């Protein structure tokens, strides 16, 4: 969608706060240099962030020969943010201070069959209540709760339109949650949560166009283009897992054939292993996590079948990532999610070699491929960041009000 | 790259002029409704365009019960724009008025072997001189000359970095042209020229994210994201022709295997025909144009081999376009360039069927696939539009000066 002047003001507000979070304490002058914004613009934005209580004045530094410069820093106690990661088998909740340090965590397991919206909502409410209590934060200081749910979401209406693994169709998730949670609520999916986490705190921060390749059970490519999240016209961009890598290849659960996901998602990697060594002891049929863990351990021990499986997976992955590089010409490609975390450096090294064979020389020279530097769960961090962005969107308004995507309380807090 | 406030002002200026070109005469009030900008912003931008002489006041219209509203229209005589399309075998030059009507054309053939930069520059200069003379336009009224050259270009330095079909490496094209041409010069490539033509005058105008699929000897996908051209971090985005469709498939001239281009570029289509019917009389070995023309005529006569060849080509093309739809979630996919023009509606119908089989349901529902509605050469139109954009970029400046990409005269005009 076409950016407006308001979008730019909001993006600049994000940029200044991002920089303050990364480099506290800092001066308006340093912020102007780091962001490329004028000193006057920085001063206005810093004023807004001070008014919101997100940052605080922390003294002065000498400047060579000039007036002492005022320093500002994030005010960790200025508010709290909550990120919720709803997956197929668990609900993970984290509470952050404004420097995005984790202050409390809660994990709720979803037992098999326990995926009705009301059941999941109950777990989310319990997890949110738990982290608030653990951290000893006053309810009024929670700026918002960001919720990530897999699949297609309509973030404006707060509806989980389609989550195949939960068997959800058009679930009005935020309305349901608003019955239990008194804070502003924001909905999106894990792919976009990971992109926003990379934009604010990870490898995409301060970079040009970036692609976040999520390698899990499913795979996707979150796109950070022009300094912001590319959502597409109906908020479904990033379905790289369902682009064709091998025409008429492996059958995919989407109904297509030869999709990237069937070769590099966790079940696809299991299939790569099975094709190389049908009776391999590394294979744990029906258990992706155990198989990927076994593979990671065996690669560390130079097991030839494991090394070959990672190489074959990287061959597919390298071709698919080269497609992203040739098409989008990004500055950085970030590998994220649990499969990337577990296979780590050995996978990265093989992927870099495969991409060097496949990608066009010029866009390849402009691109770096890295593992995500985010040490914690990027999905709950990204979800909390959606809540932070929501708080910032309402910052410049004369009459502060809740964002279109924020739901206010309709019932007493649980 | 991250958009700045200046980018937004420039984009708004483009948007207002686009709307005036599409709907002359029009009022500031109508422009505000059509563009979504405030009346105050529109009034400022209209004032700038009037000062530049690009538009003119053309009277008043009654508004129900209110003051009569001032009307503005494009001033066709307010300036001229020149678009240059450099290809492997010809140089095509068009001169446009400000309503982007073609006032004059010149074609210069490049004989085999006649592709040295100095030779091509001579043809460009001759073509530009010819259209200015034909149209009887004063040199001072030419706002700029946009030049499209295939391959990798650095538009800021005006260098044609790599044009394999011309065998050019790092040719300082704009500096060479500035020795012969006295107008501001702008350089880019045909893929991006076609995107800009669609954004201003074609199927992408006023739409959200759009993809322009260029089907010629080579193929590419120009990306119009967020209302503007997506260039990528080193200006090479759009190399969809070199994304993998069939892992380990047909050998591509890029050195890869199974690239989209090897199945749906003109030589790829000839190969599809050859595989279906090795001795087909439709095949004109070594002559892509004649083969594609023969194919188009035979499809119109329901020739079974021709119909099957188009269907097979559409199967590849449908898979590749589905990848773009799934990854980018665009509002419109536009088929452009000479192969799309010649195979026309029969190809479009087969492509739509193939995409419906391949693409994910939700992004598919948000996307339309169309043939370009631009009736003339989109490359020279787009090149001229780069010159118009250059003139508009300099519009809001206190001291008008030439854009960074415009080269001024270093020698008398030829």
Short mmCIF file of C-alpha atoms in Angstrom, two decimals, chain A residues 1-5 8 11-12 15 18 35 152 161-162 169-170 207-209 221 223 225-227 230-240 242-248 254-257 315-316 319-320 322-331 357-358 360-363 366-367, chain B residues 1-5 8 11-12 15 18 35 152 161-162 169-170 207-209 221 223 225-227 230-240 242-248 254-257 315-316 319-320 322-331 357-358 360-363 366-367:
data_model
loop_
_atom_site.label_atom_id
_atom_site.label_comp_id
_atom_site.label_asym_id
_atom_site.label_seq_id
_atom_site.Cartn_x
_atom_site.Cartn_y
_atom_site.Cartn_z
CA UNK A 1 0.00 0.00 0.00
CA UNK A 2 1.10 3.53 -0.64
CA UNK A 3 2.73 5.17 2.41
CA UNK A 4 1.20 8.39 3.71
CA UNK A 5 2.79 11.28 5.60
CA UNK A 8 6.37 8.28 7.58
CA UNK A 11 8.13 5.07 10.87
CA UNK A 12 10.41 7.89 12.07
CA UNK A 15 13.33 4.52 14.09
CA UNK A 18 14.74 1.66 18.02
CA UNK A 35 18.83 8.02 11.81
CA UNK A 152 -4.01 -16.30 7.79
CA UNK A 161 -9.19 -16.50 9.32
CA UNK A 162 -7.54 -19.82 8.71
CA UNK A 169 -11.82 -20.93 10.46
CA UNK A 170 -12.74 -17.27 10.99
CA UNK A 207 19.43 -2.30 6.89
CA UNK A 208 17.82 -1.95 3.48
CA UNK A 209 15.50 -4.60 2.12
CA UNK A 221 9.86 -15.72 3.87
CA UNK A 223 9.72 -9.48 3.69
CA UNK A 225 11.08 -3.90 2.11
CA UNK A 226 11.60 -0.15 2.11
CA UNK A 227 12.32 -0.25 5.85
CA UNK A 230 5.66 -5.92 3.25
CA UNK A 231 2.20 -7.35 3.86
CA UNK A 232 0.79 -7.51 0.33
CA UNK A 233 -2.67 -6.42 -0.67
CA UNK A 234 -4.51 -8.90 1.58
CA UNK A 235 -1.88 -9.41 4.31
CA UNK A 236 -0.72 -12.78 3.00
CA UNK A 237 2.69 -12.00 1.47
CA UNK A 238 5.57 -14.30 2.37
CA UNK A 239 4.21 -17.71 1.34
CA UNK A 240 7.59 -18.71 -0.04
CA UNK A 242 4.42 -22.62 -1.43
CA UNK A 243 6.51 -21.48 -4.37
CA UNK A 244 7.57 -24.15 -6.85
CA UNK A 245 11.13 -25.44 -6.66
CA UNK A 246 10.65 -28.73 -8.52
CA UNK A 247 7.82 -28.62 -11.06
CA UNK A 248 5.74 -31.81 -10.59
CA UNK A 254 -1.44 -27.22 -0.05
CA UNK A 255 -2.43 -29.48 -2.95
CA UNK A 256 0.48 -28.38 -5.13
CA UNK A 257 3.60 -30.26 -6.16
CA UNK A 315 20.97 -27.59 -2.02
CA UNK A 316 17.18 -27.12 -2.06
CA UNK A 319 18.11 -22.68 -4.79
CA UNK A 320 15.06 -21.26 -3.01
CA UNK A 322 18.75 -17.66 -4.55
CA UNK A 323 15.29 -17.10 -6.02
CA UNK A 324 14.58 -14.58 -3.26
CA UNK A 325 17.92 -12.86 -3.85
CA UNK A 326 17.48 -12.66 -7.62
CA UNK A 327 13.89 -11.47 -7.38
CA UNK A 328 14.13 -9.03 -4.47
CA UNK A 329 17.82 -7.99 -4.29
CA UNK A 330 17.84 -7.78 -0.47
CA UNK A 331 20.74 -6.55 1.67
CA UNK A 357 26.42 -21.61 -7.02
CA UNK A 358 22.84 -20.52 -7.85
CA UNK A 360 23.24 -14.10 -10.01
CA UNK A 361 26.59 -12.48 -9.35
CA UNK A 362 25.46 -8.89 -8.79
CA UNK A 363 22.59 -9.36 -6.34
CA UNK A 366 24.99 -7.18 -2.34
CA UNK A 367 23.58 -9.80 0.04
CA UNK B 1 15.40 1.78 0.91
CA UNK B 2 13.52 3.60 3.59
CA UNK B 3 11.26 6.37 2.23
CA UNK B 4 11.84 9.89 3.53
CA UNK B 5 9.46 12.83 3.86
CA UNK B 8 6.52 11.14 0.10
CA UNK B 11 5.28 10.56 -4.63
CA UNK B 12 2.31 12.84 -3.89
CA UNK B 15 0.11 11.05 -7.89
CA UNK B 18 -0.94 11.24 -12.83
CA UNK B 35 -5.84 10.83 -4.42
CA UNK B 152 22.36 -4.00 -15.22
CA UNK B 161 27.27 -1.92 -16.02
CA UNK B 162 26.52 -5.12 -17.89
CA UNK B 169 30.77 -3.76 -19.54
CA UNK B 170 30.76 -0.56 -17.46
CA UNK B 207 -3.52 0.00 -7.47
CA UNK B 208 -1.77 -1.60 -4.55
CA UNK B 209 1.23 -3.84 -5.05
CA UNK B 221 9.15 -9.38 -13.12
CA UNK B 223 7.84 -4.97 -8.89
CA UNK B 225 5.35 -2.31 -4.19
CA UNK B 226 3.95 0.28 -1.81
CA UNK B 227 2.94 2.49 -4.74
CA UNK B 230 10.96 -1.74 -5.87
CA UNK B 231 14.60 -1.55 -6.97
CA UNK B 232 16.30 -3.63 -4.29
CA UNK B 233 19.48 -2.69 -2.52
CA UNK B 234 21.67 -2.58 -5.65
CA UNK B 235 18.99 -1.78 -8.27
CA UNK B 236 18.75 -5.33 -9.60
CA UNK B 237 15.42 -6.56 -8.24
CA UNK B 238 13.10 -8.33 -10.68
CA UNK B 239 15.32 -11.14 -11.98
CA UNK B 240 12.40 -13.56 -11.91
CA UNK B 242 16.53 -16.53 -13.13
CA UNK B 243 14.48 -18.11 -10.36
CA UNK B 244 14.31 -21.91 -10.33
CA UNK B 245 11.17 -23.56 -11.63
CA UNK B 246 12.57 -27.03 -12.32
CA UNK B 247 15.51 -27.93 -10.08
CA UNK B 248 18.23 -29.44 -12.33
CA UNK B 254 23.16 -17.57 -16.64
CA UNK B 255 24.89 -20.84 -15.84
CA UNK B 256 22.01 -22.15 -13.75
CA UNK B 257 19.54 -24.94 -14.48
CA UNK B 315 1.73 -24.39 -17.43
CA UNK B 316 5.29 -23.20 -16.74
CA UNK B 319 3.59 -22.00 -11.88
CA UNK B 320 6.05 -19.10 -12.02
CA UNK B 322 1.76 -18.37 -8.83
CA UNK B 323 5.11 -18.11 -7.05
CA UNK B 324 4.97 -14.32 -7.43
CA UNK B 325 1.37 -14.25 -6.16
CA UNK B 326 2.09 -16.48 -3.15
CA UNK B 327 5.27 -14.62 -2.22
CA UNK B 328 4.20 -11.01 -2.85
CA UNK B 329 0.37 -11.02 -2.62
CA UNK B 330 -0.04 -8.37 -5.37
CA UNK B 331 -3.32 -6.77 -6.43
CA UNK B 357 -4.50 -24.64 -10.23
CA UNK B 358 -1.23 -23.55 -8.58
CA UNK B 360 -2.93 -20.42 -2.81
CA UNK B 361 -6.61 -19.61 -2.55
CA UNK B 362 -6.42 -16.39 -0.52
CA UNK B 363 -3.74 -14.46 -2.41
CA UNK B 366 -6.96 -10.85 -4.21
CA UNK B 367 -5.17 -10.85 -7.60
#
